[in-house]
mmCIF file of C-alpha atoms in Angstrom:
data_model
loop_
_atom_site.group_PDB
_atom_site.id
_atom_site.type_symbol
_atom_site.label_atom_id
_atom_site.label_comp_id
_atom_site.label_asym_id
_atom_site.label_seq_id
_atom_site.Cartn_x
_atom_site.Cartn_y
_atom_site.Cartn_z
ATOM 1 C CA MET A 1 0.000 0.000 0.000
ATOM 2 C CA PHE A 2 1.426 3.402 -1.020
ATOM 3 C CA VAL A 3 1.368 6.139 1.634
ATOM 4 C CA GLN A 4 1.983 9.748 0.710
ATOM 5 C CA GLU A 5 5.225 11.217 2.102
ATOM 6 C CA GLU A 6 3.448 14.242 3.579
ATOM 7 C CA LYS A 7 1.209 11.924 5.634
ATOM 8 C CA ILE A 8 4.222 10.079 7.043
ATOM 9 C CA PHE A 9 6.013 13.240 8.201
ATOM 10 C CA ALA A 10 2.923 15.199 9.182
ATOM 11 C CA GLY A 11 2.863 16.561 12.710
ATOM 12 C CA LYS A 12 0.322 15.983 15.446
ATOM 13 C CA VAL A 13 -3.275 16.569 14.341
ATOM 14 C CA LEU A 14 -5.166 19.207 16.355
ATOM 15 C CA LYS A 15 -8.878 19.995 16.390
ATOM 16 C CA ILE A 16 -9.308 23.770 16.422
ATOM 17 C CA HIS A 17 -12.682 25.387 17.234
ATOM 18 C CA ILE A 18 -13.390 28.223 14.736
ATOM 19 C CA CYS A 19 -15.987 30.955 15.340
ATOM 20 C CA THR A 20 -17.080 33.792 13.018
ATOM 21 C CA MET A 21 -18.743 37.126 13.752
ATOM 22 C CA ASP A 22 -22.130 35.882 12.494
ATOM 23 C CA GLY A 23 -22.123 33.003 14.993
ATOM 24 C CA THR A 24 -21.034 30.160 12.687
ATOM 25 C CA GLU A 25 -18.953 27.496 14.464
ATOM 26 C CA TRP A 26 -17.077 24.383 13.283
ATOM 27 C CA LEU A 27 -13.974 22.282 13.934
ATOM 28 C CA GLU A 28 -10.894 22.404 11.712
ATOM 29 C CA GLU A 29 -8.368 19.566 11.828
ATOM 30 C CA VAL A 30 -4.823 20.845 11.285
ATOM 31 C CA THR A 31 -1.311 19.570 11.846
ATOM 32 C CA GLU A 32 1.217 21.444 13.967
ATOM 33 C CA ASP A 33 3.265 22.418 10.891
ATOM 34 C CA THR A 34 0.295 24.067 9.158
ATOM 35 C CA THR A 35 0.770 27.805 8.674
ATOM 36 C CA VAL A 36 -1.754 30.258 10.066
ATOM 37 C CA GLU A 37 -2.267 31.630 6.529
ATOM 38 C CA LYS A 38 -3.183 28.140 5.277
ATOM 39 C CA LEU A 39 -5.549 27.632 8.206
ATOM 40 C CA LYS A 40 -7.177 31.010 7.500
ATOM 41 C CA GLU A 41 -7.632 30.086 3.839
ATOM 42 C CA ARG A 42 -9.370 26.831 4.798
ATOM 43 C CA CYS A 43 -11.626 28.727 7.215
ATOM 44 C CA LEU A 44 -12.616 31.241 4.541
ATOM 45 C CA LYS A 45 -13.337 28.455 2.058
ATOM 46 C CA HIS A 46 -15.600 26.875 4.674
ATOM 47 C CA CYS A 47 -17.483 30.166 5.001
ATOM 48 C CA VAL A 48 -17.975 30.745 1.246
ATOM 49 C CA HIS A 49 -18.346 27.005 0.518
ATOM 50 C CA GLY A 50 -15.946 26.999 -2.388
ATOM 51 C CA SER A 51 -12.881 28.700 -3.828
ATOM 52 C CA LEU A 52 -11.948 32.263 -2.984
ATOM 53 C CA GLU A 53 -12.771 34.465 -5.979
ATOM 54 C CA ASP A 54 -11.073 37.598 -4.595
ATOM 55 C CA PRO A 55 -7.434 36.963 -3.478
ATOM 56 C CA LYS A 56 -7.664 40.077 -1.261
ATOM 57 C CA THR A 57 -10.226 38.310 0.912
ATOM 58 C CA LEU A 58 -7.401 36.378 2.597
ATOM 59 C CA THR A 59 -5.494 39.520 3.588
ATOM 60 C CA HIS A 60 -8.678 41.273 4.724
ATOM 61 C CA HIS A 61 -9.281 38.712 7.490
ATOM 62 C CA LYS A 62 -7.409 37.726 10.650
ATOM 63 C CA LEU A 63 -7.458 34.908 13.175
ATOM 64 C CA ILE A 64 -7.512 35.791 16.900
ATOM 65 C CA HIS A 65 -6.763 33.423 19.753
ATOM 66 C CA ALA A 66 -9.835 33.840 21.979
ATOM 67 C CA ALA A 67 -8.193 32.974 25.310
ATOM 68 C CA THR A 68 -5.230 35.362 24.985
ATOM 69 C CA GLU A 69 -6.866 37.919 22.640
ATOM 70 C CA ARG A 70 -3.795 37.987 20.406
ATOM 71 C CA VAL A 71 -3.760 38.179 16.600
ATOM 72 C CA LEU A 72 -2.036 35.187 14.977
ATOM 73 C CA SER A 73 0.745 35.866 12.493
ATOM 74 C CA ASP A 74 0.133 34.513 8.963
ATOM 75 C CA THR A 75 3.757 33.463 8.499
ATOM 76 C CA LYS A 76 3.955 31.341 11.662
ATOM 77 C CA THR A 77 2.854 27.738 12.069
ATOM 78 C CA VAL A 78 0.305 26.339 14.479
ATOM 79 C CA ALA A 79 3.171 25.050 16.662
ATOM 80 C CA ASP A 80 4.903 28.464 16.594
ATOM 81 C CA GLU A 81 1.728 30.111 17.858
ATOM 82 C CA ASN A 82 1.561 27.470 20.628
ATOM 83 C CA LEU A 83 -1.992 26.414 19.696
ATOM 84 C CA LYS A 84 -3.415 23.464 21.603
ATOM 85 C CA ASP A 85 -6.122 20.926 20.873
ATOM 86 C CA LYS A 86 -9.654 22.357 21.339
ATOM 87 C CA ASP A 87 -8.369 25.988 21.286
ATOM 88 C CA VAL A 88 -10.910 28.549 20.091
ATOM 89 C CA LEU A 89 -10.025 30.945 17.244
ATOM 90 C CA LEU A 90 -12.083 33.898 15.999
ATOM 91 C CA LEU A 91 -12.221 34.641 12.271
ATOM 92 C CA ILE A 92 -12.724 38.401 11.961
ATOM 93 C CA LYS A 93 -12.691 40.769 9.028
ATOM 94 C CA LYS A 94 -10.096 43.539 9.354
ATOM 95 C CA ARG A 95 -11.216 47.146 9.502
ATOM 96 C CA PRO A 96 -10.638 48.921 6.202
ATOM 97 C CA PRO A 97 -8.093 51.771 6.289
ATOM 98 C CA PRO A 98 -9.589 55.271 6.283
ATOM 99 C CA THR A 99 -10.069 56.678 2.807
ATOM 100 C CA PRO A 100 -7.768 59.610 2.038
ATOM 101 C CA PRO A 101 -9.603 62.956 1.730
ATOM 102 C CA LYS A 102 -10.292 64.326 -1.717
ATOM 103 C CA THR A 103 -8.324 67.305 -3.001
ATOM 104 C CA ALA A 104 -11.406 69.518 -2.822
ATOM 105 C CA ASP A 105 -11.966 68.515 0.815
ATOM 106 C CA VAL A 106 -8.322 69.291 1.694
ATOM 107 C CA SER A 107 -8.463 72.736 0.159
ATOM 108 C CA SER A 108 -11.741 73.576 1.923
ATOM 109 C CA GLU A 109 -10.264 72.409 5.237
ATOM 110 C CA ASP A 110 -7.190 74.620 4.763
ATOM 111 C CA LYS A 111 -9.434 77.508 3.878
ATOM 112 C CA LYS A 112 -11.461 76.980 7.051
ATOM 113 C CA LYS A 113 -8.276 76.935 9.177
ATOM 114 C CA GLN A 114 -7.100 80.122 7.492
ATOM 115 C CA GLU A 115 -10.386 81.827 8.346
ATOM 116 C CA ASN A 116 -10.107 80.784 12.005
ATOM 117 C CA LYS A 117 -6.474 81.887 12.308
ATOM 118 C CA ALA A 118 -5.798 84.443 15.051
ATOM 119 C CA PRO A 119 -4.881 87.969 13.871
ATOM 120 C CA ASP A 120 -1.214 88.973 13.984
ATOM 121 C CA LYS A 121 0.207 92.097 15.650
ATOM 122 C CA ASP A 122 -0.111 94.276 12.532
ATOM 123 C CA ALA A 123 -3.750 93.312 12.071
ATOM 124 C CA ILE A 124 -4.510 94.151 15.708
ATOM 125 C CA LEU A 125 -2.788 97.556 15.487
ATOM 126 C CA LYS A 126 -4.657 98.370 12.285
ATOM 127 C CA ALA A 127 -8.020 97.411 13.796
ATOM 128 C CA THR A 128 -7.435 99.387 17.016
ATOM 129 C CA ALA A 129 -5.754 102.473 15.499
ATOM 130 C CA SER A 130 -8.865 104.627 15.949
ATOM 131 C CA LEU A 131 -9.329 103.750 19.644
ATOM 132 C CA SER A 132 -8.244 106.191 22.350
ATOM 133 C CA THR A 133 -5.263 105.269 24.567
ATOM 134 C CA ARG A 134 -5.920 104.531 28.216
ATOM 135 C CA HIS A 135 -3.162 104.442 30.839
ATOM 136 C CA THR A 136 -4.393 101.697 33.103
ATOM 137 C CA ASP A 137 -2.519 100.261 36.078
ATOM 138 C CA ARG A 138 -1.314 96.889 34.928
ATOM 139 C CA THR A 139 -0.231 95.705 38.394
ATOM 140 C CA VAL A 140 -1.482 92.181 38.812
ATOM 141 C CA THR A 141 -2.764 91.263 42.229
ATOM 142 C CA GLN A 142 -1.243 88.063 43.444
ATOM 143 C CA HIS A 143 -3.772 85.672 44.930
ATOM 144 C CA ASN A 144 -1.468 83.172 46.559
ATOM 145 C CA ILE A 145 -3.110 80.123 47.995
ATOM 146 C CA ARG A 146 -2.014 79.831 51.584
ATOM 147 C CA ASP A 147 0.361 77.001 52.325
ATOM 148 C CA PHE A 148 -0.958 74.621 54.990
ATOM 149 C CA GLN A 149 2.417 74.101 56.677
ATOM 150 C CA THR A 150 2.930 77.870 56.958
ATOM 151 C CA GLU A 151 -0.526 78.477 58.384
ATOM 152 C CA LEU A 152 -0.405 75.396 60.603
ATOM 153 C CA ARG A 153 2.210 76.969 62.840
ATOM 154 C CA LYS A 154 0.006 80.024 63.442
ATOM 155 C CA ILE A 155 -2.970 77.761 64.086
ATOM 156 C CA LEU A 156 -0.979 75.693 66.598
ATOM 157 C CA VAL A 157 0.219 78.797 68.484
ATOM 158 C CA SER A 158 -3.367 79.964 68.963
ATOM 159 C CA LEU A 159 -4.704 76.487 69.765
ATOM 160 C CA ILE A 160 -2.020 76.004 72.425
ATOM 161 C CA GLU A 161 -3.274 79.138 74.192
ATOM 162 C CA VAL A 162 -6.866 77.864 74.038
ATOM 163 C CA ALA A 163 -5.868 74.374 75.250
ATOM 164 C CA GLN A 164 -3.909 75.789 78.184
ATOM 165 C CA LYS A 165 -6.870 77.921 79.278
ATOM 166 C CA LEU A 166 -9.312 75.013 78.948
ATOM 167 C CA LEU A 167 -7.091 72.579 80.819
ATOM 168 C CA ALA A 168 -6.357 75.137 83.543
ATOM 169 C CA LEU A 169 -10.101 75.284 84.303
ATOM 170 C CA ASN A 170 -10.106 71.599 85.139
ATOM 171 C CA PRO A 171 -10.092 71.021 88.924
ATOM 172 C CA ASP A 172 -7.450 68.318 88.409
ATOM 173 C CA ALA A 173 -5.358 70.462 86.061
ATOM 174 C CA VAL A 174 -2.140 70.230 88.093
ATOM 175 C CA GLU A 175 -2.369 66.451 88.379
ATOM 176 C CA LEU A 176 -3.214 66.171 84.677
ATOM 177 C CA PHE A 177 -0.156 68.134 83.652
ATOM 178 C CA LYS A 178 2.077 66.258 86.077
ATOM 179 C CA LYS A 179 0.937 63.079 84.327
ATOM 180 C CA ALA A 180 1.475 64.740 80.958
ATOM 181 C CA ASN A 181 4.970 65.778 82.007
ATOM 182 C CA ALA A 182 5.711 62.223 83.137
ATOM 183 C CA MET A 183 4.330 60.925 79.841
ATOM 184 C CA LEU A 184 6.660 63.301 78.043
ATOM 185 C CA ASP A 185 9.610 61.936 80.024
ATOM 186 C CA GLU A 186 8.553 58.430 79.069
ATOM 187 C CA ASP A 187 8.260 59.418 75.415
ATOM 188 C CA GLU A 188 11.715 60.980 75.432
ATOM 189 C CA GLU A 189 13.202 57.791 76.860
ATOM 190 C CA ASP A 190 11.246 55.197 74.896
ATOM 191 C CA ARG A 191 10.068 56.731 71.611
ATOM 192 C CA VAL A 192 12.371 55.406 68.900
ATOM 193 C CA ASP A 193 11.422 54.532 65.341
ATOM 194 C CA GLU A 194 11.815 50.734 65.380
ATOM 195 C CA THR A 195 12.198 50.483 61.593
ATOM 196 C CA ALA A 196 14.933 53.134 61.537
ATOM 197 C CA LEU A 197 16.692 51.475 64.481
ATOM 198 C CA GLN A 198 16.597 48.091 62.742
ATOM 199 C CA GLN A 199 18.138 49.558 59.583
ATOM 200 C CA LEU A 200 21.066 50.995 61.545
ATOM 201 C CA THR A 201 21.672 47.874 63.642
ATOM 202 C CA GLU A 202 21.627 45.741 60.477
ATOM 203 C CA MET A 203 24.435 47.966 59.165
ATOM 204 C CA GLY A 204 26.498 46.897 62.178
ATOM 205 C CA PHE A 205 26.067 49.905 64.490
ATOM 206 C CA PRO A 206 25.565 49.174 68.209
ATOM 207 C CA GLU A 207 21.960 49.627 69.320
ATOM 208 C CA SER A 208 22.738 52.226 72.027
ATOM 209 C CA ARG A 209 24.681 54.387 69.563
ATOM 210 C CA ALA A 210 21.975 53.984 66.913
ATOM 211 C CA ILE A 211 19.295 55.161 69.372
ATOM 212 C CA LYS A 212 21.390 58.178 70.321
ATOM 213 C CA ALA A 213 22.045 59.056 66.673
ATOM 214 C CA LEU A 214 18.352 58.777 65.763
ATOM 215 C CA ARG A 215 17.304 61.044 68.633
ATOM 216 C CA LEU A 216 19.917 63.622 67.679
ATOM 217 C CA ASN A 217 18.796 63.576 64.041
ATOM 218 C CA HIS A 218 14.997 63.508 64.429
ATOM 219 C CA MET A 219 14.732 59.820 63.474
ATOM 220 C CA SER A 220 16.357 60.408 60.063
ATOM 221 C CA VAL A 221 18.231 57.216 59.112
ATOM 222 C CA THR A 222 20.513 58.984 56.623
ATOM 223 C CA GLN A 223 21.558 61.766 59.002
ATOM 224 C CA ALA A 224 21.915 59.320 61.891
ATOM 225 C CA MET A 225 24.186 57.095 59.804
ATOM 226 C CA GLU A 226 26.358 60.055 58.829
ATOM 227 C CA TRP A 227 26.564 61.115 62.480
ATOM 228 C CA LEU A 228 27.631 57.597 63.549
ATOM 229 C CA ILE A 229 30.354 57.470 60.899
ATOM 230 C CA GLU A 230 31.669 60.906 61.861
ATOM 231 C CA HIS A 231 31.751 60.083 65.591
ATOM 232 C CA VAL A 232 33.040 56.515 65.350
ATOM 233 C CA ASP A 233 36.326 57.521 67.062
ATOM 234 C CA ASP A 234 34.746 60.052 69.395
ATOM 235 C CA PRO A 235 35.410 58.959 73.032
ATOM 236 C CA SER A 236 32.069 60.455 74.117
ATOM 237 C CA VAL A 237 30.024 58.644 71.446
ATOM 238 C CA ASP A 238 28.562 56.254 74.037
ATOM 239 C CA THR A 239 27.797 58.990 76.573
ATOM 240 C CA PRO A 240 24.020 59.238 77.136
ATOM 241 C CA LEU A 241 22.289 62.369 75.913
ATOM 242 C CA PRO A 242 22.051 65.154 78.524
ATOM 243 C CA GLY A 243 18.290 65.265 78.110
ATOM 244 C CA GLN A 244 18.010 61.626 79.130
ATOM 245 C CA ASP A 245 19.869 62.172 82.391
ATOM 246 C CA SER A 246 18.386 65.567 83.176
ATOM 247 C CA SER A 247 14.844 64.437 82.484
ATOM 248 C CA GLY A 248 15.102 61.812 85.185
ATOM 249 C CA ALA A 249 16.860 64.252 87.475
ATOM 250 C CA ALA A 250 14.292 66.912 86.810
ATOM 251 C CA GLY A 251 11.545 64.487 87.638
ATOM 252 C CA ALA A 252 13.297 63.512 90.845
ATOM 253 C CA THR A 253 13.909 67.150 91.728
ATOM 254 C CA ALA A 254 10.294 68.008 91.057
ATOM 255 C CA ALA A 255 9.230 65.123 93.237
ATOM 256 C CA ALA A 256 11.648 66.146 96.017
ATOM 257 C CA THR A 257 10.752 69.821 95.895
ATOM 258 C CA PRO A 258 8.801 70.672 99.011
ATOM 259 C CA GLY A 259 5.275 71.684 98.209
ATOM 260 C CA PRO A 260 1.752 71.067 99.292
ATOM 261 C CA PRO A 261 0.877 67.360 99.520
ATOM 262 C CA ALA A 262 -1.600 65.975 97.025
ATOM 263 C CA SER A 263 -4.364 65.947 99.608
ATOM 264 C CA ALA A 264 -3.539 69.511 100.649
ATOM 265 C CA SER A 265 -3.565 70.771 97.048
ATOM 266 C CA ALA A 266 -6.907 69.090 96.492
ATOM 267 C CA SER A 267 -8.344 70.629 99.638
ATOM 268 C CA SER A 268 -6.893 74.071 98.899
ATOM 269 C CA SER A 269 -8.358 74.346 95.395
ATOM 270 C CA THR A 270 -9.416 77.903 96.190
ATOM 271 C CA ASP A 271 -5.803 79.059 96.108
ATOM 272 C CA GLU A 272 -5.805 79.850 92.389
ATOM 273 C CA SER A 273 -2.521 81.778 92.391
ATOM 274 C CA ASN A 274 -0.509 78.791 93.655
ATOM 275 C CA LYS A 275 -2.245 76.548 91.179
ATOM 276 C CA GLN A 276 -1.491 78.881 88.272
ATOM 277 C CA ASP A 277 2.148 79.192 89.351
ATOM 278 C CA GLU A 278 2.518 75.440 89.435
ATOM 279 C CA LEU A 279 0.855 75.093 86.038
ATOM 280 C CA THR A 280 3.145 77.769 84.615
ATOM 281 C CA GLU A 281 6.205 75.887 85.843
ATOM 282 C CA ILE A 282 4.955 72.655 84.307
ATOM 283 C CA PHE A 283 4.281 74.452 80.985
ATOM 284 C CA LYS A 284 7.827 75.843 81.036
ATOM 285 C CA ARG A 285 9.256 72.393 81.783
ATOM 286 C CA ILE A 286 7.289 70.876 78.893
ATOM 287 C CA ARG A 287 8.411 73.586 76.486
ATOM 288 C CA ARG A 288 12.077 73.235 77.512
ATOM 289 C CA LYS A 289 11.937 69.548 76.630
ATOM 290 C CA ARG A 290 10.425 70.353 73.242
ATOM 291 C CA GLU A 291 12.760 73.206 72.364
ATOM 292 C CA PHE A 292 14.120 73.335 68.826
ATOM 293 C CA ARG A 293 17.273 71.296 68.150
ATOM 294 C CA PRO A 294 19.132 72.495 65.043
ATOM 295 C CA ASP A 295 20.818 70.004 62.735
ATOM 296 C CA SER A 296 24.483 70.106 63.785
ATOM 297 C CA ARG A 297 25.748 69.336 60.272
ATOM 298 C CA ALA A 298 23.637 72.120 58.772
ATOM 299 C CA VAL A 299 24.852 74.563 61.446
ATOM 300 C CA ILE A 300 28.510 73.828 60.657
ATOM 301 C CA ALA A 301 27.941 73.992 56.879
ATOM 302 C CA LEU A 302 26.145 77.354 57.050
ATOM 303 C CA MET A 303 28.619 78.855 59.528
ATOM 304 C CA GLU A 304 31.450 77.910 57.159
ATOM 305 C CA MET A 305 29.761 80.193 54.617
ATOM 306 C CA GLY A 306 30.370 83.098 57.006
ATOM 307 C CA PHE A 307 27.005 83.366 58.764
ATOM 308 C CA ASP A 308 26.730 83.994 62.508
ATOM 309 C CA GLU A 309 25.679 81.009 64.657
ATOM 310 C CA LYS A 310 22.528 82.741 65.970
ATOM 311 C CA GLU A 311 21.496 83.659 62.406
ATOM 312 C CA VAL A 312 22.041 80.079 61.287
ATOM 313 C CA ILE A 313 19.939 78.633 64.118
ATOM 314 C CA ASP A 314 17.173 81.146 63.383
ATOM 315 C CA ALA A 315 17.272 80.199 59.698
ATOM 316 C CA LEU A 316 17.079 76.477 60.449
ATOM 317 C CA ARG A 317 14.232 77.031 62.915
ATOM 318 C CA VAL A 318 12.229 79.031 60.385
ATOM 319 C CA ASN A 319 12.870 76.440 57.649
ATOM 320 C CA ASN A 320 12.330 73.229 59.633
ATOM 321 C CA ASN A 321 16.026 72.234 59.676
ATOM 322 C CA GLN A 322 16.210 72.259 55.842
ATOM 323 C CA GLN A 323 19.737 73.438 55.009
ATOM 324 C CA ASP A 324 19.073 74.618 51.437
ATOM 325 C CA ALA A 325 15.941 76.535 52.422
ATOM 326 C CA ALA A 326 17.792 78.044 55.394
ATOM 327 C CA CYS A 327 20.589 79.222 53.091
ATOM 328 C CA GLU A 328 18.081 80.892 50.758
ATOM 329 C CA TRP A 329 16.444 82.540 53.783
ATOM 330 C CA LEU A 330 19.802 83.910 54.967
ATOM 331 C CA LEU A 331 20.604 85.266 51.504
ATOM 332 C CA GLY A 332 17.098 86.644 50.921
ATOM 333 C CA ASP A 333 14.744 88.990 52.757
ATOM 334 C CA ARG A 334 14.629 86.693 55.831
ATOM 335 C CA LYS A 335 10.873 86.415 55.928
ATOM 336 C CA PRO A 336 9.128 85.106 57.891
ATOM 337 C CA SER A 337 11.258 86.266 60.796
ATOM 338 C CA PRO A 338 11.844 84.099 63.899
ATOM 339 C CA GLU A 339 9.521 86.446 65.801
ATOM 340 C CA ASP A 340 6.741 85.703 63.310
ATOM 341 C CA LEU A 341 6.894 82.049 64.295
ATOM 342 C CA ASP A 342 5.424 82.850 67.700
ATOM 343 C CA LYS A 343 2.503 84.816 66.269
ATOM 344 C CA GLY A 344 -0.812 83.024 66.223
ATOM 345 C CA ILE A 345 -3.656 83.221 63.753
ATOM 346 C CA ASP A 346 -6.359 85.891 64.048
ATOM 347 C CA THR A 347 -8.754 84.388 66.589
ATOM 348 C CA ASN A 348 -11.694 86.153 64.909
ATOM 349 C CA SER A 349 -10.918 84.730 61.470
ATOM 350 C CA PRO A 350 -13.449 82.325 59.870
ATOM 351 C CA LEU A 351 -10.745 79.622 59.741
ATOM 352 C CA PHE A 352 -9.983 79.681 63.462
ATOM 353 C CA GLN A 353 -13.664 79.933 64.384
ATOM 354 C CA ALA A 354 -14.462 76.922 62.194
ATOM 355 C CA ILE A 355 -11.680 74.927 63.848
ATOM 356 C CA LEU A 356 -12.918 75.794 67.356
ATOM 357 C CA GLU A 357 -16.494 74.887 66.449
ATOM 358 C CA ASN A 358 -15.512 71.376 65.339
ATOM 359 C CA PRO A 359 -16.611 68.785 67.972
ATOM 360 C CA VAL A 360 -13.540 66.573 67.443
ATOM 361 C CA VAL A 361 -11.206 69.533 67.996
ATOM 362 C CA GLN A 362 -13.178 70.682 71.036
ATOM 363 C CA LEU A 363 -12.853 67.258 72.633
ATOM 364 C CA GLY A 364 -9.170 67.022 71.741
ATOM 365 C CA LEU A 365 -8.337 70.358 73.362
ATOM 366 C CA THR A 366 -9.344 68.922 76.740
ATOM 367 C CA ASN A 367 -6.720 66.164 76.388
ATOM 368 C CA PRO A 368 -3.224 67.056 77.740
ATOM 369 C CA LYS A 369 -1.676 64.840 75.083
ATOM 370 C CA THR A 370 -3.073 67.110 72.369
ATOM 371 C CA LEU A 371 -1.316 70.077 73.966
ATOM 372 C CA LEU A 372 1.941 68.106 74.040
ATOM 373 C CA ALA A 373 1.482 67.234 70.363
ATOM 374 C CA PHE A 374 0.921 70.885 69.454
ATOM 375 C CA GLU A 375 4.020 71.936 71.429
ATOM 376 C CA ASP A 376 6.113 69.243 69.755
ATOM 377 C CA MET A 377 4.979 70.083 66.222
ATOM 378 C CA LEU A 378 5.564 73.751 66.911
ATOM 379 C CA GLU A 379 9.261 73.237 67.610
ATOM 380 C CA ASN A 380 9.872 70.080 65.549
ATOM 381 C CA PRO A 381 7.598 70.078 62.469
ATOM 382 C CA LEU A 382 9.234 66.879 61.225
ATOM 383 C CA ASN A 383 7.463 65.044 64.066
ATOM 384 C CA SER A 384 4.038 65.911 62.627
ATOM 385 C CA THR A 385 3.719 62.495 60.971
ATOM 386 C CA GLN A 386 3.937 60.545 64.206
ATOM 387 C CA TRP A 387 1.242 62.729 65.802
ATOM 388 C CA MET A 388 -0.963 62.350 62.709
ATOM 389 C CA ASN A 389 -0.748 58.569 63.176
ATOM 390 C CA ASP A 390 -1.460 58.741 66.925
ATOM 391 C CA PRO A 391 -4.973 57.429 67.764
ATOM 392 C CA GLU A 392 -5.635 60.304 70.197
ATOM 393 C CA THR A 393 -4.145 63.291 68.366
ATOM 394 C CA GLY A 394 -4.499 62.063 64.761
ATOM 395 C CA PRO A 395 -8.260 62.759 64.442
ATOM 396 C CA VAL A 396 -7.760 66.329 65.718
ATOM 397 C CA MET A 397 -5.006 67.035 63.172
ATOM 398 C CA LEU A 398 -7.101 65.482 60.395
ATOM 399 C CA GLN A 399 -10.049 67.773 61.162
ATOM 400 C CA ILE A 400 -7.792 70.857 61.228
ATOM 401 C CA SER A 401 -6.349 69.900 57.836
ATOM 402 C CA ARG A 402 -9.790 69.277 56.306
ATOM 403 C CA ILE A 403 -11.211 72.565 57.581
ATOM 404 C CA PHE A 404 -8.187 74.455 56.246
ATOM 405 C CA GLN A 405 -8.380 72.838 52.805
ATOM 406 C CA THR A 406 -12.141 73.471 52.567
ATOM 407 C CA LEU A 407 -11.916 77.168 53.470
ATOM 408 C CA ASN A 408 -8.774 77.656 51.389
ATOM 409 C CA ARG A 409 -10.579 76.469 48.253
ATOM 410 C CA THR A 410 -13.522 78.777 48.878
#
């Protein structure tokens, strides 16, 4: 029995499911070495039930793999296109290319564009030659949208005053602020960014040094790393920070300072002057712990440019420890001034009134922790993020931001 050579060497036979746009479906049996063009020709013959009269019909159609939505290449084989048994292909007619516009249409389009063309300077001067000249003031009023970070400081200054007055009215104000002061001591000792600390210890730095470096550099990993490298041979590198020792000492001193016992202070609540004096001292103690700490590297770099140390510290305080911004401030008009930083917002302004009328803010102002957060952000704006993420102070800051953005847009 004679067997054709092409049958002997033919590849694996696959059954391909073909679908057309009009809903016709059938199975085509093809070998793996069959080209996509040949398969397409067989599909088209099945549709027209005969030979293809127009040779362009083949090029005007395409086969698409339904599962992957990719167009099959005519020159590739079934195996090259990685077709499997029972795969579904779509036979679709290609979209015809857009017909080029006629010459008459092109000329009319150009004419239309020419008619809509804006007049040039000469045409404008000619058209306005008969008009009288008016000397108007061309000064453009600048309507600068207020920056939230700039306004936030003023808002915080005024809110701190309100919070202090509200908390001072509380019968247990002294005890509240003693607890707040103790909480502040605890924060100073324990608050360290765990992720930043892990990064430094993984670099090989001792944990105690890494903690010290992070506290000196406001939890900035990059600045802390640079500080550790610079002070690697410094004999005092392992000496605890003065604030850590003094905070404990201050607490002990405050506890040892003779004063009215707790029961006596509770019973003598009518002595408002003593109470106010004690509150004032606690406020001062809190503020001293939150005082601004300039970036030592930035101070040295700016002083090497010839600026005075006090000027440099003022510049860094105004510009949130940003060296480049501080340099521009020193070389520019030096606004805002350091004195402006302590000025609050107009308490009669719609913005401040809207903030005070917010229930979340009202509740937060009675919490000593909110006052501590405001004090901290006032002197160390880079710490704003941690207070925004705090469950007690975060909602207050979120409401202030939303109210500001709403009124700023209007």
